[in-house]
Amino acid sequence: MEHARKINISYGLVALILMMCISETPPAGSESLEDAWKTALSADYRLQAVKSQTQSAREQVAVAKAQRLPELNAKGGYLVLDNDPMAAVDLPIPGLNLDGLPVAEENSYAYQVTARLPLFTSGRIRHGIEAADAGFKAARADEFRTAQDLKLEVAEAYILVLRTRRALEVAADNVNSLSSHASNIQNFFDQGMVARNDLLASQVALADARQTELKAQNFNALAQSAYNRLLGRPLDEPVVIDDVEVPPDDPENLEKCIENALANRKELEILDQKARALQNQAAMARAAAYPQMALEGGYSYWENEYLVHEGVWSAMIGVEWAIFDKGISRHRSGSLISQSSAQLNLRNDIASKIRLSVRQIWLDIHETQKRIFVTEKAMSQAEENLNVSTDRYRKGLGTNTEVLDAETLRTKSFLNYNNAMYDHILAMLRMRHAIGVL
């Protein structure tokens, strides 16, 4: 029995490594992180909403550009009166008594077609186009930012599924190892070779390991549900995904990462474009108080037998100038300029936060690299410690508590390695997100 127990513990590390290797071999129909991103980008409601906002902003650009084109209007109607319109007259002609002179018919129809072309608007139309274009670019940048945030959220959910899956494997291996140990202790106790206290301690440790396994199963199920939600799937759909390899070290230094982040992050572009839009809106408000010139023309027809010409063509160059508007244009422009300044101040604050975030992630990358090295070495040390403790217990030189503690350390070493590995992968993905290239 003792020999069997020793063999079981000696090959515990080998069994767990084989289990991990098997889990890293993607089964048929498994999903990669790239596949998950594609599915999420096509199914996410938030991204679809932002795309609609981008389309709306594109239409606003078309509206602004259309202000430069000729405007053509037509209107018409039929007029019914109770009497013929007449003009009052008082002609000093003897023998002539008139109630009035008719000027229109009692019933008549009329129509009018007019065209208007802006000639000069003091820059109002031009600034309107630039403001709409800035709004469109801000919306497009927000769409890209939303997609980047969604990809990072999916990556975090993907890694969480892998992390909880590995934790479940480690918990299951811990249960198997403690089950074998408890079985051996039971046999030793039945033969009167160990104290009852050793049997009870091993059984309690096994019960605790089973409880940990149940928690690991629950955490894995929750992680899969969260992952399915992001991909627009039923929450209880089974998740079969590939493992993620540890990415190579990032050759870029910290300053280069910060430089790329400030150049690529869409949050900064959004605020820049919003500030630009507000500046052009302010220019539009100022331009409204200056001369506006337009060419107008058209054709008017009024059915009236008393008119010499019922149809009339017309053309006019008109100028409109709000010489005094009580300061409304000036104050409206000032308000918009202040809003633009607020956007630029927010941009500076976001840039500062981006610098801090990139630095933090850069430090996390280097920390997790070191943790992987330390924990990978600790796994073999923990396995050796378990073998030594088991051998000492078998020879009567150690205690059962030492064996149980060694098993706990072995399990913890595997968990620490898995966490270090997935923390490093996440840190690398977060760095890609931080510099805007995820």
Short mmCIF file of C-alpha atoms in Angstrom, two decimals:
data_model
loop_
_atom_site.label_atom_id
_atom_site.label_comp_id
_atom_site.label_asym_id
_atom_site.label_seq_id
_atom_site.Cartn_x
_atom_site.Cartn_y
_atom_site.Cartn_z
CA MET A 1 0.00 0.00 0.00
CA GLU A 2 2.77 2.37 0.97
CA HIS A 3 4.57 1.62 -2.27
CA ALA A 4 1.40 2.25 -4.25
CA ARG A 5 0.91 5.57 -2.47
CA LYS A 6 4.48 6.58 -3.21
CA ILE A 7 4.11 5.78 -6.90
CA ASN A 8 0.84 7.71 -7.01
CA ILE A 9 2.41 10.83 -5.52
CA SER A 10 5.61 10.53 -7.55
CA TYR A 11 3.68 10.64 -10.77
CA GLY A 12 1.19 13.29 -9.63
CA LEU A 13 3.05 16.08 -11.40
CA VAL A 14 3.38 14.00 -14.55
CA ALA A 15 -0.35 13.25 -14.54
CA LEU A 16 -1.30 16.90 -14.15
CA ILE A 17 1.11 18.01 -16.88
CA LEU A 18 -0.34 15.38 -19.20
CA MET A 19 -3.82 16.64 -18.34
CA MET A 20 -2.77 20.19 -19.24
CA CYS A 21 -1.16 19.06 -22.46
CA ILE A 22 -4.31 17.23 -23.45
CA SER A 23 -6.39 20.31 -22.64
CA GLU A 24 -4.08 22.42 -24.81
CA THR A 25 -4.83 20.22 -27.81
CA PRO A 26 -7.85 21.93 -29.33
CA PRO A 27 -10.73 19.54 -29.94
CA ALA A 28 -12.64 19.48 -33.19
CA GLY A 29 -14.80 22.58 -33.52
CA SER A 30 -12.96 24.51 -30.81
CA GLU A 31 -12.93 28.29 -30.94
CA SER A 32 -9.90 30.56 -30.96
CA LEU A 33 -9.68 34.07 -29.55
CA GLU A 34 -9.76 35.49 -33.08
CA ASP A 35 -12.97 33.53 -33.75
CA ALA A 36 -14.47 34.90 -30.55
CA TRP A 37 -13.64 38.46 -31.57
CA LYS A 38 -15.28 38.05 -34.97
CA THR A 39 -18.44 36.64 -33.41
CA ALA A 40 -18.65 39.34 -30.74
CA LEU A 41 -18.08 42.19 -33.22
CA SER A 42 -21.02 40.99 -35.31
CA ALA A 43 -23.36 40.28 -32.39
CA ASP A 44 -22.75 43.07 -29.86
CA TYR A 45 -25.68 45.48 -29.50
CA ARG A 46 -23.54 48.32 -28.17
CA LEU A 47 -21.33 48.24 -31.24
CA GLN A 48 -24.35 48.15 -33.53
CA ALA A 49 -25.76 51.19 -31.73
CA VAL A 50 -22.49 53.09 -32.17
CA LYS A 51 -22.43 52.16 -35.87
CA SER A 52 -25.90 53.68 -36.20
CA GLN A 53 -24.57 56.86 -34.59
CA THR A 54 -21.75 56.91 -37.14
CA GLN A 55 -24.24 56.57 -39.99
CA SER A 56 -26.28 59.41 -38.49
CA ALA A 57 -23.17 61.62 -38.38
CA ARG A 58 -22.42 60.74 -42.02
CA GLU A 59 -25.91 61.91 -42.97
CA GLN A 60 -25.32 65.17 -41.11
CA VAL A 61 -22.28 65.79 -43.31
CA ALA A 62 -24.47 65.33 -46.39
CA VAL A 63 -27.00 67.79 -44.93
CA ALA A 64 -24.30 70.40 -44.34
CA LYS A 65 -22.88 70.02 -47.86
CA ALA A 66 -26.34 70.30 -49.38
CA GLN A 67 -26.57 73.88 -48.06
CA ARG A 68 -24.27 74.95 -50.92
CA LEU A 69 -26.63 73.61 -53.62
CA PRO A 70 -29.58 75.44 -55.23
CA GLU A 71 -32.90 75.14 -53.45
CA LEU A 72 -36.03 74.67 -55.59
CA ASN A 73 -39.55 75.07 -54.19
CA ALA A 74 -42.99 74.86 -55.74
CA LYS A 75 -46.35 75.77 -54.26
CA GLY A 76 -49.84 76.32 -55.55
CA GLY A 77 -53.49 76.47 -54.60
CA TYR A 78 -57.06 77.30 -55.58
CA LEU A 79 -58.71 80.37 -54.08
CA VAL A 80 -62.48 80.69 -53.50
CA LEU A 81 -63.98 84.07 -52.44
CA ASP A 82 -67.56 85.10 -51.70
CA ASN A 83 -67.21 88.23 -53.88
CA ASP A 84 -65.00 89.48 -56.63
CA PRO A 85 -62.20 91.62 -55.19
CA MET A 86 -62.87 95.23 -56.21
CA ALA A 87 -61.03 98.50 -55.77
CA ALA A 88 -62.97 101.51 -54.48
CA VAL A 89 -63.07 104.41 -57.00
CA ASP A 90 -64.48 107.90 -56.95
CA LEU A 91 -64.39 109.24 -60.49
CA PRO A 92 -65.88 112.71 -61.00
CA ILE A 93 -67.61 111.77 -64.24
CA PRO A 94 -71.22 112.99 -64.60
CA GLY A 95 -73.69 110.19 -65.10
CA LEU A 96 -71.20 107.43 -64.11
CA ASN A 97 -71.84 105.63 -60.83
CA LEU A 98 -69.48 102.70 -60.10
CA ASP A 99 -69.32 100.65 -56.89
CA GLY A 100 -65.70 99.77 -57.65
CA LEU A 101 -63.35 98.36 -60.18
CA PRO A 102 -62.85 94.53 -60.17
CA VAL A 103 -59.22 93.51 -59.71
CA ALA A 104 -59.51 89.69 -59.50
CA GLU A 105 -61.89 86.88 -60.14
CA GLU A 106 -64.08 85.36 -57.50
CA ASN A 107 -62.51 81.91 -57.99
CA SER A 108 -58.96 81.45 -59.21
CA TYR A 109 -55.88 79.29 -58.91
CA ALA A 110 -52.23 80.20 -58.61
CA TYR A 111 -48.83 78.51 -58.43
CA GLN A 112 -45.25 79.56 -57.93
CA VAL A 113 -41.85 77.94 -58.56
CA THR A 114 -38.82 79.57 -56.93
CA ALA A 115 -35.10 78.79 -56.82
CA ARG A 116 -32.50 80.08 -54.37
CA LEU A 117 -28.70 79.78 -54.53
CA PRO A 118 -26.44 81.04 -51.74
CA LEU A 119 -23.69 83.25 -53.13
CA PHE A 120 -21.96 84.48 -50.02
CA THR A 121 -22.63 83.47 -46.39
CA SER A 122 -19.59 84.93 -44.58
CA GLY A 123 -18.28 81.37 -44.07
CA ARG A 124 -21.44 80.05 -42.39
CA ILE A 125 -21.91 77.09 -44.77
CA ARG A 126 -18.20 76.25 -44.88
CA HIS A 127 -17.94 76.12 -41.10
CA GLY A 128 -21.14 74.07 -40.95
CA ILE A 129 -19.58 71.46 -43.25
CA GLU A 130 -16.39 71.38 -41.19
CA ALA A 131 -18.37 71.02 -37.96
CA ALA A 132 -20.38 68.12 -39.40
CA ASP A 133 -17.21 66.49 -40.73
CA ALA A 134 -15.61 66.73 -37.27
CA GLY A 135 -18.71 65.17 -35.75
CA PHE A 136 -18.52 62.31 -38.23
CA LYS A 137 -14.84 61.69 -37.49
CA ALA A 138 -15.57 61.71 -33.77
CA ALA A 139 -18.36 59.16 -34.27
CA ARG A 140 -16.12 56.97 -36.42
CA ALA A 141 -13.37 57.11 -33.78
CA ASP A 142 -15.92 56.21 -31.11
CA GLU A 143 -16.96 53.19 -33.18
CA PHE A 144 -13.34 52.02 -33.37
CA ARG A 145 -12.86 52.63 -29.63
CA THR A 146 -16.00 50.66 -28.82
CA ALA A 147 -14.76 47.75 -30.96
CA GLN A 148 -11.39 47.83 -29.18
CA ASP A 149 -13.06 47.87 -25.75
CA LEU A 150 -15.30 44.99 -26.78
CA LYS A 151 -12.33 42.93 -27.98
CA LEU A 152 -10.56 43.48 -24.66
CA GLU A 153 -13.71 42.53 -22.74
CA VAL A 154 -14.05 39.35 -24.81
CA ALA A 155 -10.35 38.57 -24.28
CA GLU A 156 -10.74 38.94 -20.51
CA ALA A 157 -13.79 36.67 -20.53
CA TYR A 158 -11.95 34.18 -22.76
CA ILE A 159 -8.93 34.11 -20.44
CA LEU A 160 -11.21 33.77 -17.41
CA VAL A 161 -12.75 30.63 -18.93
CA LEU A 162 -9.27 29.20 -19.46
CA ARG A 163 -8.15 30.23 -15.97
CA THR A 164 -11.15 28.64 -14.26
CA ARG A 165 -10.81 25.55 -16.44
CA ARG A 166 -7.21 25.11 -15.32
CA ALA A 167 -8.21 25.77 -11.71
CA LEU A 168 -10.85 23.04 -12.03
CA GLU A 169 -8.27 20.62 -13.42
CA VAL A 170 -5.92 21.37 -10.52
CA ALA A 171 -8.76 20.95 -8.02
CA ALA A 172 -9.76 17.62 -9.57
CA ASP A 173 -6.15 16.40 -9.43
CA ASN A 174 -5.97 17.48 -5.79
CA VAL A 175 -9.11 15.47 -5.02
CA ASN A 176 -7.68 12.40 -6.78
CA SER A 177 -4.38 12.67 -4.93
CA LEU A 178 -6.03 13.13 -1.52
CA SER A 179 -8.51 10.33 -2.27
CA SER A 180 -5.64 7.96 -2.90
CA HIS A 181 -3.85 9.18 0.23
CA ALA A 182 -6.98 8.82 2.37
CA SER A 183 -7.52 5.31 1.01
CA ASN A 184 -3.98 4.32 1.94
CA ILE A 185 -4.37 5.84 5.41
CA GLN A 186 -7.58 3.85 5.85
CA ASN A 187 -5.73 0.65 5.02
CA PHE A 188 -2.92 1.56 7.44
CA PHE A 189 -5.47 2.33 10.15
CA ASP A 190 -7.27 -0.97 9.59
CA GLN A 191 -3.91 -2.72 10.12
CA GLY A 192 -3.25 -0.66 13.25
CA MET A 193 -0.24 1.06 11.69
CA VAL A 194 -1.41 4.68 12.11
CA ALA A 195 -3.40 6.65 14.63
CA ARG A 196 -7.06 7.53 14.10
CA ASN A 197 -6.07 11.18 14.11
CA ASP A 198 -4.17 10.66 10.83
CA LEU A 199 -7.24 9.06 9.25
CA LEU A 200 -9.52 11.89 10.35
CA ALA A 201 -7.07 14.55 9.15
CA SER A 202 -6.81 12.95 5.68
CA GLN A 203 -10.60 12.64 5.41
CA VAL A 204 -11.11 16.28 6.40
CA ALA A 205 -8.49 17.38 3.86
CA LEU A 206 -10.28 15.32 1.19
CA ALA A 207 -13.64 16.89 2.06
CA ASP A 208 -12.12 20.35 1.84
CA ALA A 209 -10.60 19.51 -1.55
CA ARG A 210 -13.97 18.32 -2.84
CA GLN A 211 -15.54 21.57 -1.67
CA THR A 212 -12.85 23.49 -3.54
CA GLU A 213 -13.58 21.43 -6.65
CA LEU A 214 -17.29 22.28 -6.42
CA LYS A 215 -16.44 25.97 -6.16
CA ALA A 216 -14.12 25.66 -9.15
CA GLN A 217 -16.93 24.04 -11.15
CA ASN A 218 -19.24 26.92 -10.26
CA PHE A 219 -16.65 29.58 -11.15
CA ASN A 220 -16.03 27.88 -14.50
CA ALA A 221 -19.77 27.73 -15.25
CA LEU A 222 -20.15 31.44 -14.43
CA ALA A 223 -17.15 32.30 -16.59
CA GLN A 224 -18.64 30.38 -19.52
CA SER A 225 -21.99 32.17 -19.10
CA ALA A 226 -20.30 35.58 -19.12
CA TYR A 227 -18.34 34.59 -22.21
CA ASN A 228 -21.48 33.37 -24.01
CA ARG A 229 -23.30 36.63 -23.23
CA LEU A 230 -20.62 38.69 -24.94
CA LEU A 231 -20.90 36.51 -28.04
CA GLY A 232 -24.70 36.70 -28.11
CA ARG A 233 -25.22 33.01 -27.32
CA PRO A 234 -27.41 31.15 -24.84
CA LEU A 235 -25.82 31.42 -21.42
CA ASP A 236 -25.81 27.64 -20.89
CA GLU A 237 -24.20 26.78 -24.24
CA PRO A 238 -21.07 24.62 -23.77
CA VAL A 239 -17.84 26.55 -24.35
CA VAL A 240 -15.04 24.79 -26.23
CA ILE A 241 -12.11 27.13 -26.77
CA ASP A 242 -8.41 26.85 -27.58
CA ASP A 243 -5.76 27.67 -25.05
CA VAL A 244 -3.72 30.82 -25.63
CA GLU A 245 0.02 30.69 -25.96
CA VAL A 246 2.17 33.01 -23.89
CA PRO A 247 3.09 35.84 -26.30
CA PRO A 248 6.75 36.72 -26.87
CA ASP A 249 8.32 39.54 -24.93
CA ASP A 250 7.44 43.02 -26.16
CA PRO A 251 10.62 44.61 -27.56
CA GLU A 252 9.32 48.17 -27.24
CA ASN A 253 10.42 50.24 -24.28
CA LEU A 254 8.08 52.15 -22.03
CA GLU A 255 8.48 55.54 -23.74
CA LYS A 256 7.78 53.97 -27.13
CA CYS A 257 4.60 52.37 -25.76
CA ILE A 258 3.42 55.71 -24.34
CA GLU A 259 4.19 57.45 -27.62
CA ASN A 260 2.17 54.89 -29.59
CA ALA A 261 -0.72 55.11 -27.14
CA LEU A 262 -0.93 58.90 -27.41
CA ALA A 263 -0.83 58.62 -31.20
CA ASN A 264 -3.40 55.83 -31.57
CA ARG A 265 -5.90 56.06 -28.74
CA LYS A 266 -9.29 57.03 -30.13
CA GLU A 267 -10.40 58.69 -26.89
CA LEU A 268 -8.00 61.53 -27.69
CA GLU A 269 -9.16 61.77 -31.30
CA ILE A 270 -12.80 61.88 -30.19
CA LEU A 271 -12.14 64.85 -27.90
CA ASP A 272 -10.03 66.58 -30.56
CA GLN A 273 -12.83 66.27 -33.12
CA LYS A 274 -15.49 67.39 -30.65
CA ALA A 275 -13.42 70.48 -29.88
CA ARG A 276 -13.01 71.12 -33.62
CA ALA A 277 -16.75 70.75 -34.21
CA LEU A 278 -17.55 73.24 -31.43
CA GLN A 279 -15.01 75.73 -32.80
CA ASN A 280 -16.66 75.59 -36.23
CA GLN A 281 -20.10 75.89 -34.68
CA ALA A 282 -18.86 79.03 -32.94
CA ALA A 283 -17.66 80.37 -36.30
CA MET A 284 -21.10 79.58 -37.75
CA ALA A 285 -22.75 81.58 -34.97
CA ARG A 286 -20.50 84.56 -35.70
CA ALA A 287 -21.07 84.29 -39.46
CA ALA A 288 -24.84 84.43 -38.99
CA ALA A 289 -24.46 88.06 -37.88
CA TYR A 290 -22.61 89.06 -41.07
CA PRO A 291 -23.98 89.67 -44.59
CA GLN A 292 -25.72 86.76 -46.32
CA MET A 293 -26.10 87.02 -50.09
CA ALA A 294 -28.20 84.78 -52.33
CA LEU A 295 -29.53 84.66 -55.87
CA GLU A 296 -33.27 84.12 -56.06
CA GLY A 297 -35.53 83.62 -59.04
CA GLY A 298 -38.68 81.92 -60.18
CA TYR A 299 -41.96 81.93 -62.03
CA SER A 300 -45.35 82.94 -60.61
CA TYR A 301 -48.76 82.41 -62.19
CA TRP A 302 -52.09 83.78 -60.99
CA GLU A 303 -55.28 83.13 -62.95
CA ASN A 304 -56.72 86.63 -63.24
CA GLU A 305 -58.43 88.00 -66.36
CA TYR A 306 -57.91 91.55 -65.09
CA LEU A 307 -54.14 91.20 -65.24
CA VAL A 308 -52.26 91.89 -68.43
CA HIS A 309 -49.66 89.22 -67.58
CA GLU A 310 -50.88 86.33 -65.48
CA GLY A 311 -47.43 84.65 -65.47
CA VAL A 312 -44.35 86.54 -64.31
CA TRP A 313 -40.66 85.59 -64.26
CA SER A 314 -38.46 87.13 -61.57
CA ALA A 315 -34.79 87.28 -60.54
CA MET A 316 -33.11 89.01 -57.62
CA ILE A 317 -29.83 89.17 -55.78
CA GLY A 318 -30.71 89.64 -52.13
CA VAL A 319 -28.56 90.64 -49.19
CA GLU A 320 -29.48 90.12 -45.55
CA TRP A 321 -27.47 91.56 -42.67
CA ALA A 322 -28.38 91.39 -39.01
CA ILE A 323 -26.73 94.65 -38.06
CA PHE A 324 -27.86 94.48 -34.46
CA ASP A 325 -28.98 91.17 -32.91
CA LYS A 326 -28.69 92.20 -29.24
CA GLY A 327 -25.40 90.33 -28.94
CA ILE A 328 -27.02 86.93 -29.41
CA SER A 329 -24.53 85.72 -32.05
CA ARG A 330 -21.55 86.89 -30.02
CA HIS A 331 -22.72 85.22 -26.82
CA ARG A 332 -23.68 82.01 -28.61
CA SER A 333 -20.23 81.89 -30.19
CA GLY A 334 -18.57 82.52 -26.81
CA SER A 335 -20.55 79.69 -25.25
CA LEU A 336 -19.42 77.27 -27.93
CA ILE A 337 -15.80 78.36 -27.61
CA SER A 338 -15.94 77.67 -23.87
CA GLN A 339 -17.33 74.19 -24.57
CA SER A 340 -14.49 73.58 -27.02
CA SER A 341 -11.96 74.62 -24.37
CA ALA A 342 -13.58 72.17 -21.95
CA GLN A 343 -13.13 69.33 -24.45
CA LEU A 344 -9.43 70.15 -24.84
CA ASN A 345 -8.95 70.18 -21.07
CA LEU A 346 -10.63 66.78 -20.85
CA ARG A 347 -8.29 65.58 -23.58
CA ASN A 348 -5.26 66.60 -21.55
CA ASP A 349 -6.65 64.76 -18.53
CA ILE A 350 -7.29 61.61 -20.57
CA ALA A 351 -3.76 61.79 -22.01
CA SER A 352 -2.35 61.88 -18.49
CA LYS A 353 -4.40 58.85 -17.50
CA ILE A 354 -3.26 57.00 -20.61
CA ARG A 355 0.37 57.58 -19.68
CA LEU A 356 -0.27 56.18 -16.21
CA SER A 357 -2.22 53.21 -17.56
CA VAL A 358 0.50 52.27 -20.07
CA ARG A 359 3.16 52.49 -17.38
CA GLN A 360 1.13 50.29 -15.05
CA ILE A 361 0.55 47.66 -17.74
CA TRP A 362 4.21 47.76 -18.74
CA LEU A 363 5.18 47.06 -15.12
CA ASP A 364 2.58 44.27 -14.96
CA ILE A 365 4.12 42.61 -18.00
CA HIS A 366 7.55 42.50 -16.42
CA GLU A 367 6.16 41.37 -13.07
CA THR A 368 4.23 38.48 -14.61
CA GLN A 369 7.27 37.43 -16.64
CA LYS A 370 9.22 37.03 -13.42
CA ARG A 371 6.31 35.27 -11.73
CA ILE A 372 6.16 32.69 -14.51
CA PHE A 373 9.84 31.89 -14.04
CA VAL A 374 9.52 31.62 -10.25
CA THR A 375 6.29 29.61 -10.18
CA GLU A 376 7.41 27.23 -12.91
CA LYS A 377 10.43 26.32 -10.82
CA ALA A 378 8.29 26.11 -7.67
CA MET A 379 6.09 23.40 -9.23
CA SER A 380 8.93 20.89 -9.46
CA GLN A 381 10.13 21.89 -5.99
CA ALA A 382 6.64 21.37 -4.56
CA GLU A 383 6.42 17.95 -6.20
CA GLU A 384 9.78 16.95 -4.77
CA ASN A 385 8.73 18.23 -1.35
CA LEU A 386 5.62 16.04 -1.49
CA ASN A 387 7.69 12.98 -2.40
CA VAL A 388 10.12 13.61 0.47
CA SER A 389 7.31 14.19 2.98
CA THR A 390 5.53 11.02 1.86
CA ASP A 391 8.71 8.96 2.10
CA ARG A 392 9.44 10.34 5.60
CA TYR A 393 5.89 9.51 6.70
CA ARG A 394 6.19 5.98 5.31
CA LYS A 395 9.38 5.44 7.29
CA GLY A 396 7.90 6.86 10.46
CA LEU A 397 10.12 9.94 10.39
CA GLY A 398 7.45 12.43 9.46
CA THR A 399 3.84 13.18 10.18
CA ASN A 400 0.64 13.02 8.19
CA THR A 401 0.32 16.78 8.61
CA GLU A 402 3.56 17.24 6.70
CA VAL A 403 2.20 15.18 3.82
CA LEU A 404 -1.08 17.13 3.72
CA ASP A 405 0.79 20.44 3.88
CA ALA A 406 3.05 19.31 1.06
CA GLU A 407 0.02 18.40 -1.07
CA THR A 408 -1.48 21.83 -0.34
CA LEU A 409 1.75 23.52 -1.42
CA ARG A 410 1.85 21.43 -4.60
CA THR A 411 -1.70 22.44 -5.50
CA LYS A 412 -0.97 26.07 -4.72
CA SER A 413 2.18 26.03 -6.86
CA PHE A 414 0.17 24.87 -9.90
CA LEU A 415 -2.47 27.54 -9.29
CA ASN A 416 0.21 30.19 -8.91
CA TYR A 417 1.82 29.16 -12.19
CA ASN A 418 -1.49 29.19 -14.05
CA ASN A 419 -2.38 32.59 -12.63
CA ALA A 420 1.03 34.01 -13.52
CA MET A 421 0.77 32.69 -17.07
CA TYR A 422 -2.73 34.04 -17.69
CA ASP A 423 -1.94 37.32 -15.94
CA HIS A 424 0.96 37.75 -18.35
CA ILE A 425 -1.21 36.99 -21.39
CA LEU A 426 -3.81 39.47 -20.17
CA ALA A 427 -1.15 42.12 -19.54
CA MET A 428 0.12 41.72 -23.11
CA LEU A 429 -3.41 42.01 -24.51
CA ARG A 430 -4.08 45.04 -22.34
CA MET A 431 -0.92 46.68 -23.63
CA ARG A 432 -2.12 46.16 -27.19
CA HIS A 433 -5.41 47.74 -26.21
CA ALA A 434 -3.64 50.59 -24.41
CA ILE A 435 -1.66 51.51 -27.53
CA GLY A 436 -4.75 51.13 -29.74
CA VAL A 437 -3.76 48.11 -31.83
CA LEU A 438 -5.76 45.25 -30.26
#
